[in-house]
PDB file of C-alpha atoms in Angstrom:
ATOM      1  CA  MET A 200      79.795  37.863-112.094  1.00 37.00           C
ATOM      2  CA  ARG A 201      82.351  38.915-109.506  1.00 40.00           C
ATOM      3  CA  GLY A 202      82.333  42.244-107.736  1.00 40.00           C
ATOM      4  CA  PRO A 203      81.237  45.647-109.013  1.00 37.00           C
ATOM      5  CA  LEU A 204      80.982  46.175-112.736  1.00 44.00           C
ATOM      6  CA  MET A 205      82.400  48.957-114.826  1.00 44.00           C
ATOM      7  CA  ILE A 206      81.498  49.400-118.462  1.00 48.00           C
ATOM      8  CA  CYS A 207      83.928  51.531-120.405  1.00 53.00           C
ATOM      9  CA  THR A 208      83.121  53.144-123.751  1.00 49.00           C
ATOM     10  CA  ASN A 209      85.448  55.251-125.857  1.00 49.00           C
ATOM     11  CA  PHE A 210      84.746  58.368-123.745  1.00 41.00           C
ATOM     12  CA  CYS A 211      85.431  56.623-120.446  1.00 43.00           C
ATOM     13  CA  TRP A 212      88.567  55.038-121.862  1.00 44.00           C
ATOM     14  CA  ASP A 213      89.911  58.453-122.908  1.00 43.00           C
ATOM     15  CA  GLY A 214      89.596  59.534-119.296  1.00 42.00           C
ATOM     16  CA  ILE A 215      91.506  56.492-118.067  1.00 43.00           C
ATOM     17  CA  ARG A 216      94.115  57.097-120.759  1.00 48.00           C
ATOM     18  CA  SER A 217      94.776  60.481-119.151  1.00 44.00           C
ATOM     19  CA  SER A 218      96.457  58.649-116.279  1.00 43.00           C
ATOM     20  CA  ARG A 219     100.186  59.061-116.761  1.00 45.00           C
ATOM     21  CA  SER A 220     100.971  55.357-116.858  1.00 49.00           C
ATOM     22  CA  THR A 221      99.331  51.975-117.053  1.00 50.00           C
ATOM     23  CA  ASP A 222     100.391  51.409-113.440  1.00 57.00           C
ATOM     24  CA  GLN A 223      98.359  54.419-112.369  1.00 53.00           C
ATOM     25  CA  ALA A 224      95.389  53.187-114.390  1.00 50.00           C
ATOM     26  CA  ALA A 225      95.661  49.725-112.834  1.00 52.00           C
ATOM     27  CA  TYR A 226      95.855  51.352-109.390  1.00 51.00           C
ATOM     28  CA  PHE A 227      92.689  53.282-110.220  1.00 47.00           C
ATOM     29  CA  PHE A 228      90.761  50.070-110.852  1.00 46.00           C
ATOM     30  CA  ARG A 229      92.293  48.038-108.015  1.00 50.00           C
ATOM     31  CA  GLU A 230      91.830  50.611-105.286  1.00 45.00           C
ATOM     32  CA  ARG A 231      88.289  51.407-106.314  1.00 40.00           C
ATOM     33  CA  ALA A 232      87.365  47.726-106.609  1.00 37.00           C
ATOM     34  CA  MET A 233      86.173  48.123-110.162  1.00 49.00           C
ATOM     35  CA  GLN A 234      86.391  45.641-112.994  1.00 57.00           C
ATOM     36  CA  VAL A 235      86.857  46.933-116.516  1.00 45.00           C
ATOM     37  CA  ARG A 236      85.363  44.394-118.812  1.00 77.00           C
ATOM     38  CA  LYS A 237      83.808  46.058-121.854  1.00 78.00           C
ATOM     39  CA  ILE A 238      85.548  48.635-124.039  1.00 88.00           C
ATOM     40  CA  GLY A 239      84.092  50.199-127.167  1.00 90.00           C
ATOM     41  CA  ASN A 240      86.123  51.438-130.160  1.00 90.00           C
ATOM     42  CA  PRO A 241      89.159  52.169-127.978  1.00 92.00           C
ATOM     43  CA  LEU A 242      92.465  53.697-128.991  1.00 93.00           C
ATOM     44  CA  LEU A 243      94.814  50.955-127.787  1.00 95.00           C
ATOM     45  CA  LYS A 244      98.164  51.371-129.506  1.00 95.00           C
ATOM     46  CA  LEU A 245      98.955  54.280-131.757  1.00 93.00           C
ATOM     47  CA  ASP A 246     101.306  52.562-134.197  1.00 94.00           C
ATOM     48  CA  ARG A 247      98.536  50.148-135.235  1.00 96.00           C
ATOM     49  CA  ASP A 248      95.374  52.195-134.751  1.00 96.00           C
ATOM     50  CA  VAL A 249      96.558  55.170-136.857  1.00 96.00           C
ATOM     51  CA  PRO A 250      97.536  53.223-140.011  1.00 97.00           C
ATOM     52  CA  ALA A 251      94.265  51.316-139.630  1.00 97.00           C
ATOM     53  CA  THR A 252      92.402  54.546-140.404  1.00 97.00           C
ATOM     54  CA  TYR A 253      94.047  54.855-143.824  1.00 97.00           C
ATOM     55  CA  GLU A 254      93.703  51.142-144.449  1.00 98.00           C
ATOM     56  CA  TYR A 255      89.994  51.600-143.713  1.00 98.00           C
ATOM     57  CA  PHE A 256      89.753  54.564-146.118  1.00 98.00           C
ATOM     58  CA  TRP A 257      91.454  52.529-148.840  1.00 98.00           C
ATOM     59  CA  SER A 258      89.430  49.342-148.292  1.00 97.00           C
ATOM     60  CA  HIS A 259      86.190  51.345-148.489  1.00 96.00           C
ATOM     61  CA  GLY A 260      87.135  53.101-151.727  1.00 97.00           C
ATOM     62  CA  MET A 261      87.578  56.475-150.019  1.00 97.00           C
ATOM     63  CA  ILE A 262      91.188  57.004-151.160  1.00 97.00           C
ATOM     64  CA  SER A 263      93.120  55.768-154.191  1.00 97.00           C
ATOM     65  CA  ASP A 264      95.694  53.012-154.441  1.00 98.00           C
ATOM     66  CA  GLU A 265      98.333  55.661-155.110  1.00 97.00           C
ATOM     67  CA  ILE A 266      97.623  57.604-151.913  1.00 97.00           C
ATOM     68  CA  PHE A 267      97.487  54.428-149.825  1.00 98.00           C
ATOM     69  CA  LEU A 268     100.802  53.233-151.277  1.00 97.00           C
ATOM     70  CA  ALA A 269     102.357  56.661-150.624  1.00 97.00           C
ATOM     71  CA  ILE A 270     101.301  56.459-146.968  1.00 96.00           C
ATOM     72  CA  ASN A 271     102.674  52.937-146.602  1.00 95.00           C
ATOM     73  CA  LYS A 272     105.959  53.973-148.223  1.00 94.00           C
ATOM     74  CA  GLY A 273     106.425  57.333-146.537  1.00 93.00           C
ATOM     75  CA  CYS A 274     105.225  56.673-142.984  1.00 94.00           C
ATOM     76  CA  ASP A 275     106.959  54.835-140.187  1.00 92.00           C
ATOM     77  CA  PHE A 276     104.084  54.489-137.742  1.00 93.00           C
ATOM     78  CA  GLU A 277     106.307  52.949-135.069  1.00 91.00           C
ATOM     79  CA  ASP A 278     107.588  56.480-134.455  1.00 86.00           C
ATOM     80  CA  TYR A 279     104.176  58.161-134.799  1.00 89.00           C
ATOM     81  CA  THR A 280     103.150  60.536-132.012  1.00 90.00           C
ATOM     82  CA  PHE A 281      99.656  61.764-131.214  1.00 87.00           C
ATOM     83  CA  GLY A 282     100.444  65.467-131.439  1.00 81.00           C
ATOM     84  CA  SER A 283     101.115  67.200-134.767  1.00 81.00           C
ATOM     85  CA  PRO A 284     103.414  66.946-136.755  1.00 82.00           C
ATOM     86  CA  HIS A 285     103.413  63.353-135.450  1.00 86.00           C
ATOM     87  CA  ASN A 286     107.184  62.813-135.611  1.00 87.00           C
ATOM     88  CA  GLU A 287     106.838  61.822-139.255  1.00 88.00           C
ATOM     89  CA  SER A 288     108.562  62.843-142.478  1.00 91.00           C
ATOM     90  CA  LYS A 289     107.217  65.558-144.768  1.00 92.00           C
ATOM     91  CA  SER A 290     106.355  62.945-147.400  1.00 94.00           C
ATOM     92  CA  CYS A 291     104.312  61.019-144.823  1.00 94.00           C
ATOM     93  CA  ASN A 292     102.459  64.089-143.547  1.00 93.00           C
ATOM     94  CA  ASP A 293     101.805  65.251-147.120  1.00 95.00           C
ATOM     95  CA  ALA A 294     100.329  61.862-148.060  1.00 96.00           C
ATOM     96  CA  ILE A 295      98.161  61.793-144.927  1.00 95.00           C
ATOM     97  CA  ALA A 296      96.982  65.364-145.586  1.00 95.00           C
ATOM     98  CA  GLU A 297      96.066  64.455-149.158  1.00 97.00           C
ATOM     99  CA  ALA A 298      94.140  61.378-147.953  1.00 97.00           C
ATOM    100  CA  ASN A 299      92.205  63.466-145.440  1.00 96.00           C
ATOM    101  CA  SER A 300      91.497  66.078-148.105  1.00 96.00           C
ATOM    102  CA  ILE A 301      90.123  63.463-150.499  1.00 97.00           C
ATOM    103  CA  VAL A 302      87.854  61.987-147.830  1.00 96.00           C
ATOM    104  CA  GLY A 303      86.755  65.578-147.206  1.00 94.00           C
ATOM    105  CA  GLN A 304      84.344  67.312-144.868  1.00 91.00           C
ATOM    106  CA  TYR A 305      81.234  65.727-146.347  1.00 92.00           C
ATOM    107  CA  VAL A 306      81.852  62.358-144.682  1.00 94.00           C
ATOM    108  CA  ASN A 307      81.345  61.768-140.983  1.00 92.00           C
ATOM    109  CA  ASN A 308      84.545  59.933-140.033  1.00 95.00           C
ATOM    110  CA  TYR A 309      82.822  58.482-136.975  1.00 94.00           C
ATOM    111  CA  ASP A 310      80.223  56.834-139.236  1.00 94.00           C
ATOM    112  CA  VAL A 311      81.230  56.848-142.879  1.00 95.00           C
ATOM    113  CA  ILE A 312      77.858  55.751-144.299  1.00 92.00           C
ATOM    114  CA  LEU A 313      75.786  58.502-142.672  1.00 87.00           C
ATOM    115  CA  ASP A 314      74.850  61.739-144.397  1.00 88.00           C
ATOM    116  CA  VAL A 315      76.255  64.906-142.844  1.00 83.00           C
ATOM    117  CA  CYS A 316      74.488  67.790-141.123  1.00 82.00           C
ATOM    118  CA  TYR A 317      74.844  71.352-142.471  1.00 79.00           C
ATOM    119  CA  PRO A 318      75.473  73.549-139.398  1.00 75.00           C
ATOM    120  CA  SER A 319      74.252  76.872-140.831  1.00 71.00           C
ATOM    121  CA  ILE A 320      70.948  75.360-141.964  1.00 70.00           C
ATOM    122  CA  VAL A 321      70.238  73.404-138.802  1.00 71.00           C
ATOM    123  CA  MET A 322      71.129  76.278-136.444  1.00 69.00           C
ATOM    124  CA  GLN A 323      68.783  78.597-138.364  1.00 73.00           C
ATOM    125  CA  GLU A 324      65.974  76.043-138.090  1.00 70.00           C
ATOM    126  CA  LEU A 325      66.673  75.590-134.396  1.00 67.00           C
ATOM    127  CA  ARG A 326      66.458  79.332-133.769  1.00 68.00           C
ATOM    128  CA  LEU A 327      63.177  79.532-135.661  1.00 64.00           C
ATOM    129  CA  ARG A 328      61.451  76.353-134.450  1.00 67.00           C
ATOM    130  CA  LYS A 329      63.644  75.072-131.572  1.00 63.00           C
ATOM    131  CA  TYR A 330      63.750  71.642-133.160  1.00 59.00           C
ATOM    132  CA  VAL A 331      64.964  69.980-136.333  1.00 62.00           C
ATOM    133  CA  THR A 332      65.427  66.402-137.417  1.00 67.00           C
ATOM    134  CA  LYS A 333      67.673  65.198-140.208  1.00 70.00           C
ATOM    135  CA  ILE A 334      67.476  61.416-140.395  1.00 70.00           C
ATOM    136  CA  SER A 335      70.004  59.272-142.263  1.00 67.00           C
ATOM    137  CA  LEU A 336      69.731  55.484-141.957  1.00 71.00           C
ATOM    138  CA  GLY A 337      67.549  55.927-138.886  1.00 78.00           C
ATOM    139  CA  VAL A 338      70.037  58.264-137.167  1.00 82.00           C
ATOM    140  CA  ASP A 339      69.533  61.939-136.338  1.00 80.00           C
ATOM    141  CA  VAL A 340      72.774  63.270-137.817  1.00 81.00           C
ATOM    142  CA  CYS A 341      72.243  66.800-136.463  1.00 82.00           C
ATOM    143  CA  MET A 342      72.078  65.671-132.857  1.00 81.00           C
ATOM    144  CA  SER A 343      75.325  67.358-131.811  1.00 82.00           C
ATOM    145  CA  TYR A 344      74.023  70.770-132.933  1.00 80.00           C
ATOM    146  CA  GLU A 345      70.624  70.125-131.387  1.00 83.00           C
ATOM    147  CA  ARG A 346      72.338  69.188-128.125  1.00 84.00           C
ATOM    148  CA  TYR A 347      74.429  72.371-128.162  1.00 85.00           C
ATOM    149  CA  PHE A 348      71.350  74.498-128.789  1.00 86.00           C
ATOM    150  CA  TYR A 349      69.234  72.698-126.194  1.00 87.00           C
ATOM    151  CA  PHE A 350      71.720  72.801-123.306  1.00 91.00           C
ATOM    152  CA  ASN A 351      72.301  76.517-123.839  1.00 90.00           C
ATOM    153  CA  LEU A 352      68.606  77.403-123.538  1.00 89.00           C
ATOM    154  CA  PRO A 353      68.168  79.404-120.293  1.00 91.00           C
ATOM    155  CA  GLU A 354      65.034  77.467-119.355  1.00 92.00           C
ATOM    156  CA  VAL A 355      66.843  74.148-119.769  1.00 92.00           C
ATOM    157  CA  GLN A 356      69.793  75.246-117.657  1.00 93.00           C
ATOM    158  CA  HIS A 357      67.367  76.513-115.010  1.00 93.00           C
ATOM    159  CA  ALA A 358      65.476  73.196-114.981  1.00 95.00           C
ATOM    160  CA  LEU A 359      68.761  71.299-114.625  1.00 94.00           C
ATOM    161  CA  HIS A 360      70.028  73.668-111.906  1.00 93.00           C
ATOM    162  CA  ALA A 361      73.016  74.259-114.178  1.00 91.00           C
ATOM    163  CA  ASN A 362      75.109  77.393-114.651  1.00 89.00           C
ATOM    164  CA  ARG A 363      73.934  78.806-111.347  1.00 89.00           C
ATOM    165  CA  THR A 364      76.910  81.188-111.352  1.00 89.00           C
ATOM    166  CA  HIS A 365      76.027  82.635-114.788  1.00 88.00           C
ATOM    167  CA  LEU A 366      79.270  81.833-116.547  1.00 87.00           C
ATOM    168  CA  PRO A 367      80.203  84.241-119.341  1.00 86.00           C
ATOM    169  CA  TYR A 368      80.459  81.464-121.944  1.00 86.00           C
ATOM    170  CA  GLY A 369      78.062  78.854-123.274  1.00 87.00           C
ATOM    171  CA  TRP A 370      77.960  75.111-122.693  1.00 89.00           C
ATOM    172  CA  GLY A 371      80.051  72.991-125.040  1.00 85.00           C
ATOM    173  CA  MET A 372      80.790  69.296-125.361  1.00 81.00           C
ATOM    174  CA  CYS A 373      84.559  69.853-125.135  1.00 77.00           C
ATOM    175  CA  SER A 374      86.446  72.429-123.127  1.00 74.00           C
ATOM    176  CA  ASP A 375      89.979  73.722-122.655  1.00 74.00           C
ATOM    177  CA  VAL A 376      89.239  73.993-118.937  1.00 74.00           C
ATOM    178  CA  LEU A 377      90.188  70.320-118.590  1.00 74.00           C
ATOM    179  CA  ASN A 378      93.913  69.782-118.902  1.00 75.00           C
ATOM    180  CA  TYR A 379      94.181  67.185-121.645  1.00 75.00           C
ATOM    181  CA  THR A 380      97.495  66.626-123.354  1.00 78.00           C
ATOM    182  CA  ASP A 381      98.360  65.018-126.670  1.00 77.00           C
ATOM    183  CA  LYS A 382     100.993  62.947-124.876  1.00 83.00           C
ATOM    184  CA  ASP A 383      98.244  60.802-123.334  1.00 85.00           C
ATOM    185  CA  GLY A 384      97.422  59.451-126.783  1.00 87.00           C
ATOM    186  CA  ASN A 385     100.878  57.888-126.998  1.00 91.00           C
ATOM    187  CA  ILE A 386     100.267  55.512-124.078  1.00 92.00           C
ATOM    188  CA  ASN A 387     100.172  51.830-125.020  1.00 94.00           C
ATOM    189  CA  ILE A 388      97.100  50.408-123.276  1.00 94.00           C
ATOM    190  CA  LEU A 389      97.808  46.745-124.098  1.00 96.00           C
ATOM    191  CA  PRO A 390      99.868  46.066-120.933  1.00 96.00           C
ATOM    192  CA  LEU A 391      96.899  47.160-118.842  1.00 93.00           C
ATOM    193  CA  LEU A 392      94.555  44.882-120.787  1.00 95.00           C
ATOM    194  CA  ARG A 393      96.999  42.037-120.266  1.00 96.00           C
ATOM    195  CA  ARG A 394      96.986  42.583-116.517  1.00 95.00           C
ATOM    196  CA  ILE A 395      93.198  42.587-116.466  1.00 94.00           C
ATOM    197  CA  VAL A 396      93.024  39.260-118.299  1.00 95.00           C
ATOM    198  CA  GLU A 397      95.824  37.805-116.154  1.00 96.00           C
ATOM    199  CA  HIS A 398      93.577  38.440-113.154  1.00 94.00           C
ATOM    200  CA  LYS A 399      90.964  36.209-114.835  1.00 93.00           C
ATOM    201  CA  ILE A 400      88.624  39.121-115.474  1.00 92.00           C
ATOM    202  CA  PRO A 401      86.705  38.563-118.734  1.00 94.00           C
ATOM    203  CA  LEU A 402      87.318  41.419-121.155  1.00 95.00           C
ATOM    204  CA  TRP A 403      85.217  42.408-124.160  1.00 96.00           C
ATOM    205  CA  ILE A 404      86.449  44.813-126.835  1.00 97.00           C
ATOM    206  CA  PHE A 405      83.942  45.819-129.503  1.00 97.00           C
ATOM    207  CA  SER A 406      83.994  48.023-132.601  1.00 97.00           C
ATOM    208  CA  GLY A 407      81.354  49.660-134.741  1.00 97.00           C
ATOM    209  CA  ASP A 408      82.285  48.664-138.269  1.00 97.00           C
ATOM    210  CA  GLN A 409      81.508  52.059-139.834  1.00 96.00           C
ATOM    211  CA  ASP A 410      84.025  53.919-137.658  1.00 97.00           C
ATOM    212  CA  SER A 411      87.144  55.154-139.463  1.00 97.00           C
ATOM    213  CA  VAL A 412      88.547  57.061-136.470  1.00 96.00           C
ATOM    214  CA  VAL A 413      89.457  53.964-134.448  1.00 96.00           C
ATOM    215  CA  PRO A 414      88.613  51.238-136.970  1.00 97.00           C
ATOM    216  CA  LEU A 415      88.005  47.582-136.210  1.00 97.00           C
ATOM    217  CA  LEU A 416      91.016  46.743-138.406  1.00 97.00           C
ATOM    218  CA  GLY A 417      93.449  47.940-135.760  1.00 97.00           C
ATOM    219  CA  SER A 418      91.538  46.725-132.708  1.00 97.00           C
ATOM    220  CA  ARG A 419      90.994  43.244-134.120  1.00 98.00           C
ATOM    221  CA  THR A 420      94.701  42.826-134.900  1.00 97.00           C
ATOM    222  CA  LEU A 421      95.799  44.112-131.495  1.00 98.00           C
ATOM    223  CA  VAL A 422      93.404  41.796-129.650  1.00 98.00           C
ATOM    224  CA  ARG A 423      94.660  38.808-131.654  1.00 98.00           C
ATOM    225  CA  GLU A 424      98.283  39.740-130.974  1.00 97.00           C
ATOM    226  CA  LEU A 425      97.547  40.178-127.261  1.00 98.00           C
ATOM    227  CA  ALA A 426      95.916  36.747-127.125  1.00 98.00           C
ATOM    228  CA  HIS A 427      98.894  35.209-128.961  1.00 98.00           C
ATOM    229  CA  ASP A 428     101.401  36.841-126.603  1.00 97.00           C
ATOM    230  CA  MET A 429      99.450  35.514-123.614  1.00 98.00           C
ATOM    231  CA  GLY A 430      99.170  32.027-125.092  1.00 98.00           C
ATOM    232  CA  LEU A 431      95.374  32.159-125.167  1.00 98.00           C
ATOM    233  CA  PRO A 432      93.840  29.658-127.608  1.00 98.00           C
ATOM    234  CA  VAL A 433      90.873  30.470-129.830  1.00 98.00           C
ATOM    235  CA  THR A 434      87.791  29.325-127.917  1.00 98.00           C
ATOM    236  CA  VAL A 435      85.234  30.810-130.328  1.00 97.00           C
ATOM    237  CA  PRO A 436      86.312  30.945-134.011  1.00 97.00           C
ATOM    238  CA  TYR A 437      85.621  34.185-135.868  1.00 98.00           C
ATOM    239  CA  SER A 438      81.955  33.982-136.789  1.00 97.00           C
ATOM    240  CA  THR A 439      78.678  35.880-137.043  1.00 97.00           C
ATOM    241  CA  TRP A 440      76.518  36.795-134.082  1.00 98.00           C
ATOM    242  CA  PHE A 441      72.806  37.492-134.405  1.00 97.00           C
ATOM    243  CA  ARG A 442      70.224  39.907-133.112  1.00 96.00           C
ATOM    244  CA  LYS A 443      66.518  39.464-133.933  1.00 94.00           C
ATOM    245  CA  GLY A 444      67.151  37.257-136.945  1.00 92.00           C
ATOM    246  CA  GLN A 445      69.800  39.503-138.505  1.00 95.00           C
ATOM    247  CA  VAL A 446      73.581  39.535-138.354  1.00 96.00           C
ATOM    248  CA  GLY A 447      74.565  41.774-135.464  1.00 97.00           C
ATOM    249  CA  GLY A 448      78.258  41.586-136.317  1.00 98.00           C
ATOM    250  CA  TRP A 449      81.193  39.202-136.037  1.00 98.00           C
ATOM    251  CA  THR A 450      82.965  37.922-132.967  1.00 98.00           C
ATOM    252  CA  THR A 451      85.793  35.759-131.708  1.00 98.00           C
ATOM    253  CA  GLU A 452      86.996  34.696-128.264  1.00 98.00           C
ATOM    254  CA  TYR A 453      90.358  33.714-126.797  1.00 98.00           C
ATOM    255  CA  GLY A 454      90.935  31.583-123.725  1.00 97.00           C
ATOM    256  CA  ASN A 455      87.338  31.960-122.499  1.00 96.00           C
ATOM    257  CA  LEU A 456      88.382  35.426-121.293  1.00 95.00           C
ATOM    258  CA  LEU A 457      89.144  37.812-124.151  1.00 97.00           C
ATOM    259  CA  THR A 458      86.365  38.633-126.631  1.00 97.00           C
ATOM    260  CA  PHE A 459      86.452  40.811-129.728  1.00 98.00           C
ATOM    261  CA  ALA A 460      83.205  41.734-131.482  1.00 98.00           C
ATOM    262  CA  THR A 461      82.095  44.022-134.260  1.00 98.00           C
ATOM    263  CA  VAL A 462      78.679  45.657-134.451  1.00 98.00           C
ATOM    264  CA  ARG A 463      77.358  45.758-138.001  1.00 97.00           C
ATOM    265  CA  GLY A 464      76.335  49.187-139.243  1.00 96.00           C
ATOM    266  CA  ALA A 465      77.470  50.911-136.048  1.00 96.00           C
ATOM    267  CA  SER A 466      79.457  54.103-135.623  1.00 94.00           C
ATOM    268  CA  HIS A 467      82.256  55.047-133.236  1.00 94.00           C
ATOM    269  CA  MET A 468      79.505  55.559-130.641  1.00 92.00           C
ATOM    270  CA  VAL A 469      77.860  52.171-131.178  1.00 94.00           C
ATOM    271  CA  PRO A 470      74.457  52.842-129.501  1.00 92.00           C
ATOM    272  CA  PHE A 471      74.073  56.054-131.514  1.00 89.00           C
ATOM    273  CA  ALA A 472      73.739  54.262-134.861  1.00 91.00           C
ATOM    274  CA  GLN A 473      72.700  50.742-133.788  1.00 95.00           C
ATOM    275  CA  PRO A 474      70.879  50.984-130.441  1.00 94.00           C
ATOM    276  CA  ASP A 475      69.187  47.595-130.657  1.00 96.00           C
ATOM    277  CA  ARG A 476      72.326  45.697-131.605  1.00 97.00           C
ATOM    278  CA  ALA A 477      74.173  47.590-128.877  1.00 96.00           C
ATOM    279  CA  LEU A 478      71.481  46.396-126.473  1.00 96.00           C
ATOM    280  CA  GLY A 479      71.941  42.805-127.640  1.00 96.00           C
ATOM    281  CA  LEU A 480      75.686  43.071-127.099  1.00 96.00           C
ATOM    282  CA  PHE A 481      75.153  44.625-123.675  1.00 94.00           C
ATOM    283  CA  ARG A 482      72.632  41.968-122.687  1.00 95.00           C
ATOM    284  CA  SER A 483      75.001  39.095-123.467  1.00 95.00           C
ATOM    285  CA  PHE A 484      77.780  40.875-121.641  1.00 93.00           C
ATOM    286  CA  VAL A 485      75.740  41.535-118.484  1.00 89.00           C
ATOM    287  CA  LEU A 486      74.395  37.987-118.387  1.00 90.00           C
ATOM    288  CA  GLY A 487      77.886  36.552-118.831  1.00 90.00           C
ATOM    289  CA  GLN A 488      76.852  34.797-122.041  1.00 93.00           C
ATOM    290  CA  ARG A 489      78.529  34.502-125.409  1.00 95.00           C
ATOM    291  CA  LEU A 490      76.917  36.377-128.266  1.00 97.00           C
ATOM    292  CA  PRO A 491      74.261  34.214-129.971  1.00 95.00           C
ATOM    293  CA  ASN A 492      75.687  32.493-133.062  1.00 93.00           C
ATOM    294  CA  THR A 493      72.450  30.970-134.367  1.00 90.00           C
ATOM    295  CA  THR A 494      69.051  32.333-135.305  1.00 85.00           C
ATOM    296  CA  TYR A 495      65.623  30.890-136.063  1.00 81.00           C
ATOM    297  CA  PRO A 496      64.222  30.027-138.504  1.00 77.00           C
ATOM    298  CA  PRO A 497      67.118  29.044-140.819  1.00 75.00           C
ATOM    299  CA  ILE A 498      67.197  31.283-143.872  1.00 75.00           C
ATOM    300  CA  GLY A 499      66.731  28.305-146.200  1.00 69.00           C
ATOM    301  CA  ASP A 500      63.367  27.301-144.683  1.00 60.00           C
TER     302      ASP A 500
END
């Protein structure tokens, strides 16, 4: 493995996306001698990743045929912009709004199979007992509220040497203090990925298959199209990979350099919902190995 290693998840990638151009992002990596090689559930190209969300809703029975057809008919995603009203027609925005309304607030879009947490109930329990656990499919779905409560405890901030200046507001995961702009979401990241691969740096892109925010449907297509444009042949056909005798997900590889993988049962934040499979993916990546495509014993034995 050559040089320093940088692992980039969706959060890290959003920070890189805030660079004003792919040239600036490439400069960031080159000058700091870093190698981006592993990207999780990334927003790569808006005109494919956005329609993939509604394709995901439809394919998982979360919206009707009629709504999906209305979106396909009314929306020209080539002109879609990150900021509302998205440079789309009223019929398109109405169809998208109806789709989002049907999916509703009782589904976690970052992991569609998990139960949801009820904020009023969990915050009351936290105030009374200072802990609460709501487990769905092995995942603590109230973690974000627990984290907010925990990091705002005075004793925790004191132990962490945080908020030494006694700010007049509480800790939060997101903040308007940082100058993010919706325009950053419009940047096409594929040219940067191409430059990385052209420098013979192996690149892995992976997706949790329960994420509807940046679904595998868009990422998989964009990776295939990138490989085709670069003339990279398929070096690993699309197939299962295994972790501890179970299917960890599906994977394919192009030109011995560009890998796409899904993680079965995982959310937008892959280690959150599938920590062991995330570890298996990470292990293969760090060791410079392909994901294991066999397991023992065979299921027929």
